[in-house]
N, CA and C atoms as an extended XYZ file, in Angstrom:
447
Properties=species:S:1:pos:R:3:atomname:S:1:resname:S:1:resid:I:1 pbc="F F F"
N       -54.942      -16.171       42.084 N   UNK     1
C       -53.898      -17.716       42.767 CA  UNK     1
C       -55.076      -18.530       41.744 C   UNK     1
N       -54.738      -19.247       40.925 N   UNK     2
C       -55.136      -20.452       40.108 CA  UNK     2
C       -55.407      -21.288       40.887 C   UNK     2
N       -56.142      -22.138       40.867 N   UNK     3
C       -56.838      -23.307       41.745 CA  UNK     3
C       -56.060      -24.235       41.053 C   UNK     3
N       -55.923      -25.129       41.820 N   UNK     4
C       -54.695      -26.594       41.375 CA  UNK     4
C       -55.757      -27.836       40.704 C   UNK     4
N       -55.265      -27.724       39.379 N   UNK     5
C       -56.402      -28.894       38.894 CA  UNK     5
C       -55.730      -30.456       39.297 C   UNK     5
N       -57.013      -31.315       39.419 N   UNK     6
C       -56.431      -32.579       40.123 CA  UNK     6
C       -55.847      -33.197       38.250 C   UNK     6
N       -55.960      -32.865       37.659 N   UNK     7
C       -55.681      -33.173       36.253 CA  UNK     7
C       -54.312      -33.731       36.592 C   UNK     7
N       -53.661      -32.432       37.024 N   UNK     8
C       -52.206      -32.266       37.261 CA  UNK     8
C       -51.770      -33.524       38.163 C   UNK     8
N       -52.191      -33.371       39.052 N   UNK     9
C       -51.951      -34.643       40.082 CA  UNK     9
C       -52.094      -35.950       39.496 C   UNK     9
N       -53.188      -36.272       39.036 N   UNK    10
C       -53.374      -37.473       37.632 CA  UNK    10
C       -52.103      -37.904       37.016 C   UNK    10
N       -51.702      -36.641       36.070 N   UNK    11
C       -50.623      -36.201       34.954 CA  UNK    11
C       -49.359      -37.208       35.980 C   UNK    11
N       -49.475      -36.531       37.200 N   UNK    12
C       -47.977      -36.450       37.427 CA  UNK    12
C       -47.625      -37.820       38.225 C   UNK    12
N       -48.669      -38.185       38.907 N   UNK    13
C       -48.565      -40.156       38.946 CA  UNK    13
C       -48.883      -40.692       38.258 C   UNK    13
N       -49.576      -40.585       36.978 N   UNK    14
C       -49.447      -41.453       35.569 CA  UNK    14
C       -48.332      -41.486       35.029 C   UNK    14
N       -47.192      -40.268       35.435 N   UNK    15
C       -45.976      -39.540       34.866 CA  UNK    15
C       -44.614      -40.880       35.941 C   UNK    15
N       -45.101      -40.689       37.029 N   UNK    16
C       -44.337      -41.578       37.773 CA  UNK    16
C       -44.091      -42.973       37.346 C   UNK    16
N       -45.915      -43.540       37.240 N   UNK    17
C       -46.126      -44.808       37.037 CA  UNK    17
C       -45.335      -45.478       35.469 C   UNK    17
N       -45.191      -44.474       34.728 N   UNK    18
C       -44.731      -44.762       33.203 CA  UNK    18
C       -43.720      -44.928       33.523 C   UNK    18
N       -42.925      -44.290       34.252 N   UNK    19
C       -41.528      -44.089       34.338 CA  UNK    19
C       -40.848      -45.358       35.004 C   UNK    19
N       -41.724      -45.821       36.084 N   UNK    20
C       -40.957      -46.876       36.480 CA  UNK    20
C       -41.364      -47.735       35.832 C   UNK    20
N       -42.496      -48.311       35.012 N   UNK    21
C       -42.703      -49.103       33.984 CA  UNK    21
C       -41.676      -48.979       33.006 C   UNK    21
N       -40.909      -48.165       32.589 N   UNK    22
C       -39.933      -48.328       31.822 CA  UNK    22
C       -38.285      -48.538       32.460 C   UNK    22
N       -38.426      -48.142       33.635 N   UNK    23
C       -37.331      -48.607       34.523 CA  UNK    23
C       -37.186      -49.674       34.763 C   UNK    23
N       -38.250      -50.428       34.923 N   UNK    24
C       -38.666      -52.176       35.333 CA  UNK    24
C       -38.294      -52.310       33.765 C   UNK    24
N       -38.608      -52.129       32.904 N   UNK    25
C       -38.346      -52.599       31.569 CA  UNK    25
C       -37.246      -52.549       31.047 C   UNK    25
N       -36.860      -51.799       31.338 N   UNK    26
C       -34.678      -51.683       31.122 CA  UNK    26
C       -34.207      -52.798       31.707 C   UNK    26
N       -34.874      -52.769       32.824 N   UNK    27
C       -34.042      -54.046       33.797 CA  UNK    27
C       -34.384      -55.333       33.668 C   UNK    27
N       -35.623      -55.699       33.097 N   UNK    28
C       -35.667      -56.828       32.188 CA  UNK    28
C       -35.109      -57.170       31.195 C   UNK    28
N       -34.846      -55.703       29.983 N   UNK    29
C       -34.244      -56.138       29.257 CA  UNK    29
C       -32.843      -56.604       29.601 C   UNK    29
N       -32.407      -55.958       30.130 N   UNK    30
C       -30.851      -56.489       30.489 CA  UNK    30
C       -30.592      -57.593       31.271 C   UNK    30
N       -31.881      -58.294       31.911 N   UNK    31
C       -31.421      -59.534       31.943 CA  UNK    31
C       -32.234      -60.463       31.616 C   UNK    31
N       -32.898      -60.070       30.580 N   UNK    32
C       -33.241      -60.994       29.234 CA  UNK    32
C       -31.420      -61.239       28.624 C   UNK    32
N       -30.878      -59.865       28.376 N   UNK    33
C       -29.732      -60.220       27.540 CA  UNK    33
C       -28.566      -61.080       28.314 C   UNK    33
N       -28.500      -60.626       29.363 N   UNK    34
C       -27.882      -61.503       30.051 CA  UNK    34
C       -27.953      -63.115       30.272 C   UNK    34
N       -29.418      -63.268       30.255 N   UNK    35
C       -29.777      -64.896       29.933 CA  UNK    35
C       -29.310      -65.407       29.021 C   UNK    35
N       -29.573      -64.846       27.863 N   UNK    36
C       -29.388      -64.994       26.625 CA  UNK    36
C       -28.005      -65.341       26.235 C   UNK    36
N       -27.329      -64.352       26.788 N   UNK    37
C       -25.591      -64.591       26.559 CA  UNK    37
C       -25.454      -65.135       27.691 C   UNK    37
N       -25.635      -65.947       28.887 N   UNK    38
C       -25.310      -67.407       28.961 CA  UNK    38
C       -25.593      -68.831       28.524 C   UNK    38
N       -27.134      -68.261       27.988 N   UNK    39
C       -27.448      -69.714       26.841 CA  UNK    39
C       -26.541      -69.755       25.836 C   UNK    39
N       -26.393      -68.803       25.107 N   UNK    40
C       -25.117      -68.650       24.180 CA  UNK    40
C       -23.573      -69.353       24.483 C   UNK    40
N       -23.685      -69.103       25.978 N   UNK    41
C       -22.339      -69.568       26.202 CA  UNK    41
C       -22.026      -71.036       26.634 C   UNK    41
N       -23.636      -71.363       27.282 N   UNK    42
C       -23.816      -72.894       27.353 CA  UNK    42
C       -23.711      -73.494       25.606 C   UNK    42
N       -24.245      -73.122       24.605 N   UNK    43
C       -24.490      -73.534       23.783 CA  UNK    43
C       -22.565      -73.802       22.916 C   UNK    43
N       -21.631      -72.672       23.237 N   UNK    44
C       -21.093      -73.099       22.283 CA  UNK    44
C       -19.804      -74.049       23.249 C   UNK    44
N       -19.986      -74.093       24.554 N   UNK    45
C       -19.724      -75.025       25.333 CA  UNK    45
C       -20.047      -76.237       25.347 C   UNK    45
N       -21.379      -76.417       24.672 N   UNK    46
C       -21.708      -78.022       24.802 CA  UNK    46
C       -20.853      -78.512       23.269 C   UNK    46
N       -21.033      -77.387       22.503 N   UNK    47
C       -20.142      -77.643       20.985 CA  UNK    47
C       -18.658      -77.655       21.282 C   UNK    47
N       -18.403      -77.231       22.064 N   UNK    48
C       -16.601      -77.328       22.023 CA  UNK    48
C       -16.592      -78.948       22.660 C   UNK    48
N       -17.654      -78.991       23.565 N   UNK    49
C       -17.224      -80.957       23.863 CA  UNK    49
C       -18.117      -81.750       23.480 C   UNK    49
N       -18.879      -81.460       22.216 N   UNK    50
C       -18.575      -82.105       21.467 CA  UNK    50
C       -17.897      -82.972       20.218 C   UNK    50
N       -17.541      -81.189       20.172 N   UNK    51
C       -16.203      -81.566       19.139 CA  UNK    51
C       -14.572      -82.273       19.771 C   UNK    51
N       -14.486      -81.989       21.091 N   UNK    52
C       -14.037      -82.789       22.182 CA  UNK    52
C       -13.842      -84.261       21.668 C   UNK    52
N       -15.077      -84.806       22.166 N   UNK    53
C       -15.701      -86.103       22.027 CA  UNK    53
C       -15.313      -86.597       20.651 C   UNK    53
N       -15.165      -86.067       19.849 N   UNK    54
C       -15.209      -86.723       18.372 CA  UNK    54
C       -14.343      -87.372       18.212 C   UNK    54
N       -13.596      -85.988       18.560 N   UNK    55
C       -11.744      -85.824       18.316 CA  UNK    55
C       -11.278      -86.836       19.004 C   UNK    55
N       -11.364      -87.148       20.456 N   UNK    56
C       -11.008      -88.161       21.014 CA  UNK    56
C       -11.602      -89.507       20.878 C   UNK    56
N       -12.608      -89.394       20.146 N   UNK    57
C       -13.383      -90.942       19.536 CA  UNK    57
C       -12.482      -91.770       18.438 C   UNK    57
N       -12.271      -90.368       17.663 N   UNK    58
C       -11.724      -90.418       16.425 CA  UNK    58
C       -10.204      -91.135       16.794 C   UNK    58
N        -9.568      -90.814       17.781 N   UNK    59
C        -8.056      -91.138       18.307 CA  UNK    59
C        -7.855      -92.356       19.033 C   UNK    59
N        -9.116      -92.903       20.012 N   UNK    60
C        -9.223      -93.613       20.613 CA  UNK    60
C        -9.318      -93.052       21.416 C   UNK    60
N       -10.483      -93.734       22.433 N   UNK    61
C       -11.216      -93.003       24.135 CA  UNK    61
C       -11.551      -94.163       24.934 C   UNK    61
N       -11.066      -94.465       26.039 N   UNK    62
C       -11.714      -95.590       26.420 CA  UNK    62
C       -12.956      -95.454       27.250 C   UNK    62
N       -14.207      -96.433       27.350 N   UNK    63
C       -15.526      -96.669       27.721 CA  UNK    63
C       -15.641      -95.878       28.828 C   UNK    63
N       -14.775      -95.617       29.784 N   UNK    64
C       -14.894      -94.956       30.936 CA  UNK    64
C       -14.913      -93.266       30.509 C   UNK    64
N       -13.805      -92.990       29.864 N   UNK    65
C       -13.592      -91.633       29.199 CA  UNK    65
C       -14.805      -91.069       28.666 C   UNK    65
N       -15.181      -91.994       27.534 N   UNK    66
C       -16.821      -91.333       26.444 CA  UNK    66
C       -17.711      -91.507       27.515 C   UNK    66
N       -18.078      -92.333       28.468 N   UNK    67
C       -18.884      -92.149       29.502 CA  UNK    67
C       -19.042      -90.925       30.180 C   UNK    67
N       -17.712      -90.636       30.494 N   UNK    68
C       -17.835      -89.224       30.910 CA  UNK    68
C       -18.192      -87.903       30.144 C   UNK    68
N       -17.655      -88.219       29.268 N   UNK    69
C       -18.013      -87.000       27.930 CA  UNK    69
C       -19.627      -87.081       27.843 C   UNK    69
N       -20.223      -88.214       27.551 N   UNK    70
C       -21.316      -88.070       27.182 CA  UNK    70
C       -22.351      -87.336       28.791 C   UNK    70
N       -21.409      -88.052       29.973 N   UNK    71
C       -22.301      -87.803       30.365 CA  UNK    71
C       -22.112      -85.800       31.009 C   UNK    71
N       -21.198      -85.409       30.483 N   UNK    72
C       -20.649      -83.883       30.679 CA  UNK    72
C       -21.764      -83.146       29.860 C   UNK    72
N       -22.001      -83.790       28.951 N   UNK    73
C       -22.707      -83.274       27.474 CA  UNK    73
C       -24.283      -83.043       28.252 C   UNK    73
N       -24.577      -84.541       28.317 N   UNK    74
C       -25.646      -84.601       28.881 CA  UNK    74
C       -26.691      -83.362       29.774 C   UNK    74
N       -24.869      -83.138       30.840 N   UNK    75
C       -25.681      -82.092       32.042 CA  UNK    75
C       -25.684      -80.873       31.186 C   UNK    75
N       -24.811      -80.610       30.065 N   UNK    76
C       -24.847      -79.130       29.819 CA  UNK    76
C       -26.392      -79.413       29.153 C   UNK    76
N       -26.767      -80.491       28.274 N   UNK    77
C       -27.982      -80.109       27.292 CA  UNK    77
C       -29.288      -79.931       28.432 C   UNK    77
N       -28.602      -80.270       29.952 N   UNK    78
C       -30.114      -79.888       30.794 CA  UNK    78
C       -30.110      -78.433       31.731 C   UNK    78
N       -28.565      -77.864       31.480 N   UNK    79
C       -28.497      -76.722       31.973 CA  UNK    79
C       -29.167      -75.973       30.392 C   UNK    79
N       -28.836      -76.327       29.085 N   UNK    80
C       -29.098      -75.489       28.318 CA  UNK    80
C       -30.717      -75.107       27.919 C   UNK    80
N       -31.275      -76.603       28.833 N   UNK    81
C       -33.148      -76.804       29.000 CA  UNK    81
C       -33.823      -75.615       29.749 C   UNK    81
N       -32.791      -75.338       30.596 N   UNK    82
C       -33.211      -74.624       32.032 CA  UNK    82
C       -33.327      -73.323       31.483 C   UNK    82
N       -31.986      -72.901       31.099 N   UNK    83
C       -31.574      -71.647       30.533 CA  UNK    83
C       -32.705      -71.296       29.638 C   UNK    83
N       -33.224      -72.065       28.601 N   UNK    84
C       -34.279      -71.733       27.429 CA  UNK    84
C       -35.437      -71.889       28.145 C   UNK    84
N       -35.485      -72.265       29.587 N   UNK    85
C       -36.753      -71.983       30.230 CA  UNK    85
C       -36.909      -70.405       31.230 C   UNK    85
N       -35.811      -69.764       31.567 N   UNK    86
C       -35.394      -68.778       31.753 CA  UNK    86
C       -35.524      -68.101       30.804 C   UNK    86
N       -34.899      -67.863       29.656 N   UNK    87
C       -35.112      -67.103       28.347 CA  UNK    87
C       -36.510      -66.822       27.914 C   UNK    87
N       -37.305      -67.829       28.236 N   UNK    88
C       -38.706      -67.437       27.970 CA  UNK    88
C       -39.610      -66.900       28.954 C   UNK    88
N       -39.327      -67.302       29.964 N   UNK    89
C       -39.561      -66.747       31.358 CA  UNK    89
C       -39.858      -65.298       30.928 C   UNK    89
N       -38.338      -64.412       30.717 N   UNK    90
C       -38.233      -63.472       30.852 CA  UNK    90
C       -38.164      -62.592       29.105 C   UNK    90
N       -38.642      -63.768       28.575 N   UNK    91
C       -39.464      -62.718       27.356 CA  UNK    91
C       -40.738      -62.602       27.473 C   UNK    91
N       -41.385      -63.523       28.680 N   UNK    92
C       -42.897      -62.933       28.920 CA  UNK    92
C       -42.949      -61.692       29.756 C   UNK    92
N       -42.256      -62.054       30.733 N   UNK    93
C       -42.255      -61.036       31.481 CA  UNK    93
C       -41.812      -59.558       30.863 C   UNK    93
N       -41.158      -59.440       30.124 N   UNK    94
C       -40.576      -58.123       28.711 CA  UNK    94
C       -42.079      -57.814       28.099 C   UNK    94
N       -42.849      -58.859       27.735 N   UNK    95
C       -44.297      -58.386       27.055 CA  UNK    95
C       -45.184      -57.636       27.959 C   UNK    95
N       -45.116      -58.802       29.066 N   UNK    96
C       -46.142      -58.086       30.147 CA  UNK    96
C       -45.678      -56.475       30.722 C   UNK    96
N       -44.127      -56.067       30.556 N   UNK    97
C       -43.476      -54.902       30.713 CA  UNK    97
C       -44.175      -54.091       29.791 C   UNK    97
N       -43.682      -54.412       28.585 N   UNK    98
C       -43.950      -53.593       27.834 CA  UNK    98
C       -45.245      -53.106       27.749 C   UNK    98
N       -46.582      -54.117       27.661 N   UNK    99
C       -47.630      -53.824       28.048 CA  UNK    99
C       -48.255      -52.804       29.083 C   UNK    99
N       -47.566      -52.906       29.911 N   UNK   100
C       -47.898      -52.123       31.231 CA  UNK   100
C       -47.295      -50.785       30.935 C   UNK   100
N       -46.296      -50.748       30.495 N   UNK   101
C       -45.740      -49.157       30.288 CA  UNK   101
C       -46.371      -48.878       29.084 C   UNK   101
N       -47.154      -49.146       28.199 N   UNK   102
C       -48.008      -48.790       26.694 CA  UNK   102
C       -49.157      -48.184       27.376 C   UNK   102
N       -49.811      -48.942       28.630 N   UNK   103
C       -51.015      -48.797       29.269 CA  UNK   103
C       -50.801      -47.500       30.225 C   UNK   103
N       -49.834      -47.559       30.408 N   UNK   104
C       -49.647      -46.064       31.584 CA  UNK   104
C       -48.762      -44.938       30.754 C   UNK   104
N       -48.449      -44.915       29.514 N   UNK   105
C       -48.495      -43.662       28.590 CA  UNK   105
C       -49.520      -43.990       27.706 C   UNK   105
N       -50.829      -44.609       27.439 N   UNK   106
C       -51.627      -44.342       26.824 CA  UNK   106
C       -52.317      -43.548       27.866 C   UNK   106
N       -52.954      -43.621       29.319 N   UNK   107
C       -53.412      -43.028       30.404 CA  UNK   107
C       -53.307      -41.672       30.486 C   UNK   107
N       -51.779      -41.733       30.761 N   UNK   108
C       -50.756      -40.360       30.515 CA  UNK   108
C       -51.327      -39.327       29.250 C   UNK   108
N       -51.707      -40.291       28.231 N   UNK   109
C       -51.783      -39.128       27.212 CA  UNK   109
C       -53.465      -38.770       27.181 C   UNK   109
N       -54.124      -39.783       27.526 N   UNK   110
C       -55.256      -39.586       27.542 CA  UNK   110
C       -55.479      -38.172       29.216 C   UNK   110
N       -54.575      -37.970       29.802 N   UNK   111
C       -55.131      -37.530       31.053 CA  UNK   111
C       -55.097      -35.863       30.233 C   UNK   111
N       -53.718      -35.721       29.506 N   UNK   112
C       -52.904      -34.523       28.829 CA  UNK   112
C       -53.798      -34.235       27.902 C   UNK   112
N       -54.437      -34.911       27.541 N   UNK   113
C       -55.735      -34.596       26.841 CA  UNK   113
C       -56.865      -34.095       27.104 C   UNK   113
N       -57.062      -34.599       28.161 N   UNK   114
C       -58.068      -34.069       29.110 CA  UNK   114
C       -57.839      -32.798       29.400 C   UNK   114
N       -56.563      -32.374       30.076 N   UNK   115
C       -56.718      -31.336       30.297 CA  UNK   115
C       -56.214      -30.235       29.684 C   UNK   115
N       -55.721      -29.981       28.090 N   UNK   116
C       -55.711      -29.583       26.912 CA  UNK   116
C       -57.387      -29.261       26.832 C   UNK   116
N       -58.201      -29.539       26.613 N   UNK   117
C       -59.473      -29.485       26.834 CA  UNK   117
C       -60.096      -28.625       27.496 C   UNK   117
N       -59.810      -29.202       28.771 N   UNK   118
C       -60.275      -28.390       29.741 CA  UNK   118
C       -59.581      -26.960       29.497 C   UNK   118
N       -58.196      -26.635       29.759 N   UNK   119
C       -57.863      -25.693       29.212 CA  UNK   119
C       -57.901      -24.926       28.126 C   UNK   119
N       -58.254      -25.473       26.858 N   UNK   120
C       -59.076      -24.800       25.824 CA  UNK   120
C       -60.453      -24.327       26.464 C   UNK   120
N       -61.198      -24.798       26.681 N   UNK   121
C       -62.316      -25.217       27.226 CA  UNK   121
C       -62.673      -23.216       28.238 C   UNK   121
N       -61.542      -23.529       29.153 N   UNK   122
C       -61.348      -22.113       30.028 CA  UNK   122
C       -61.070      -21.125       29.259 C   UNK   122
N       -60.154      -21.284       28.034 N   UNK   123
C       -59.352      -20.021       27.427 CA  UNK   123
C       -60.883      -19.315       26.589 C   UNK   123
N       -61.751      -20.293       26.351 N   UNK   124
C       -63.117      -19.942       25.516 CA  UNK   124
C       -63.530      -19.116       26.504 C   UNK   124
N       -63.636      -19.757       27.338 N   UNK   125
C       -64.758      -19.163       28.624 CA  UNK   125
C       -64.353      -17.603       28.697 C   UNK   125
N       -63.276      -17.526       29.123 N   UNK   126
C       -62.489      -16.039       29.395 CA  UNK   126
C       -62.404      -15.264       28.043 C   UNK   126
N       -62.306      -16.052       27.077 N   UNK   127
C       -62.778      -14.808       26.155 CA  UNK   127
C       -64.042      -14.542       25.718 C   UNK   127
N       -64.942      -15.372       25.572 N   UNK   128
C       -66.409      -15.341       25.911 CA  UNK   128
C       -66.588      -13.946       27.048 C   UNK   128
N       -66.172      -13.779       27.757 N   UNK   129
C       -66.414      -13.360       29.550 CA  UNK   129
C       -66.090      -12.033       28.971 C   UNK   129
N       -64.488      -11.658       27.819 N   UNK   130
C       -63.921      -10.983       27.897 CA  UNK   130
C       -64.633       -9.854       26.411 C   UNK   130
N       -65.124      -11.191       25.948 N   UNK   131
C       -66.237      -10.200       24.782 CA  UNK   131
C       -67.447       -9.594       25.245 C   UNK   131
N       -67.983      -10.446       26.002 N   UNK   132
C       -69.400       -9.416       26.752 CA  UNK   132
C       -68.703       -8.199       27.530 C   UNK   132
N       -67.745       -8.231       28.086 N   UNK   133
C       -67.458       -6.742       28.917 CA  UNK   133
C       -67.124       -6.100       27.617 C   UNK   133
N       -66.120       -5.900       26.779 N   UNK   134
C       -66.138       -5.316       25.765 CA  UNK   134
C       -67.179       -4.851       25.017 C   UNK   134
N       -68.368       -5.680       24.764 N   UNK   135
C       -69.683       -5.586       24.297 CA  UNK   135
C       -70.167       -4.375       25.256 C   UNK   135
N       -70.393       -4.498       26.570 N   UNK   136
C       -71.387       -3.822       27.242 CA  UNK   136
C       -70.292       -2.470       27.655 C   UNK   136
N       -68.851       -2.524       27.187 N   UNK   137
C       -68.282       -1.381       27.818 CA  UNK   137
C       -68.299       -0.650       26.314 C   UNK   137
N       -68.502       -1.135       24.846 N   UNK   138
C       -69.080       -0.308       24.015 CA  UNK   138
C       -70.334       -0.009       24.039 C   UNK   138
N       -70.755       -0.720       24.227 N   UNK   139
C       -73.000       -0.134       24.397 CA  UNK   139
C       -73.144        1.330       25.838 C   UNK   139
N       -72.014        0.745       26.537 N   UNK   140
C       -71.973        1.986       27.374 CA  UNK   140
C       -71.560        3.053       26.570 C   UNK   140
N       -70.424        3.088       26.161 N   UNK   141
C       -69.966        4.586       25.791 CA  UNK   141
C       -70.416        4.988       24.624 C   UNK   141
N       -71.281        3.921       23.703 N   UNK   142
C       -72.078        4.365       22.225 CA  UNK   142
C       -73.614        5.217       23.072 C   UNK   142
N       -73.760        5.148       24.119 N   UNK   143
C       -74.834        5.114       25.234 CA  UNK   143
C       -74.608        6.685       25.965 C   UNK   143
N       -73.806        6.969       25.814 N   UNK   144
C       -72.885        7.987       26.431 CA  UNK   144
C       -72.851        9.017       25.326 C   UNK   144
N       -71.937        8.401       24.308 N   UNK   145
C       -72.000        9.237       22.895 CA  UNK   145
C       -73.238       10.014       22.594 C   UNK   145
N       -74.278        9.026       22.480 N   UNK   146
C       -75.385        9.943       22.201 CA  UNK   146
C       -76.409       10.133       22.881 C   UNK   146
N       -76.272       10.228       24.054 N   UNK   147
C       -77.089       11.129       24.996 CA  UNK   147
C       -76.128       12.846       25.554 C   UNK   147
N       -75.393       12.520       25.026 N   UNK   148
C       -74.182       13.832       25.091 CA  UNK   148
C       -74.958       14.633       24.162 C   UNK   148
N       -74.983       13.861       22.934 N   UNK   149
C       -75.471       15.030       21.842 CA  UNK   149
C       -76.437       15.089       21.557 C   UNK   149
């Protein structure tokens, strides 16, 4: 039975870490998409209220209603500002998540390369042993053949 190579354990662990990083990256991407969609909705909503204010102003509007429109647009501006911050934070987390995933993938590739080299070396050692055995057998047969003649 072949010995278990600790490198397999490292590869499995690193693969699991890379998979988890990829899953987190997907979740962050979905959160970022949602936040961007909310930001777009806020922009559309704000523009709608600006258009309503312009129409109301053109047809005549009381000072109180004008103040209410401006106050609501200011509230939307604040919500847009907050949503921009959320999107920026998610962008930063996405970059960190991409780097974490990339680091795990690079580490996994390194471990797989090391394992491959180890396996190649083991194969070469086995081939050398077989060659030595074959040479010894040939030598024995040659001596036997020459001793009998």
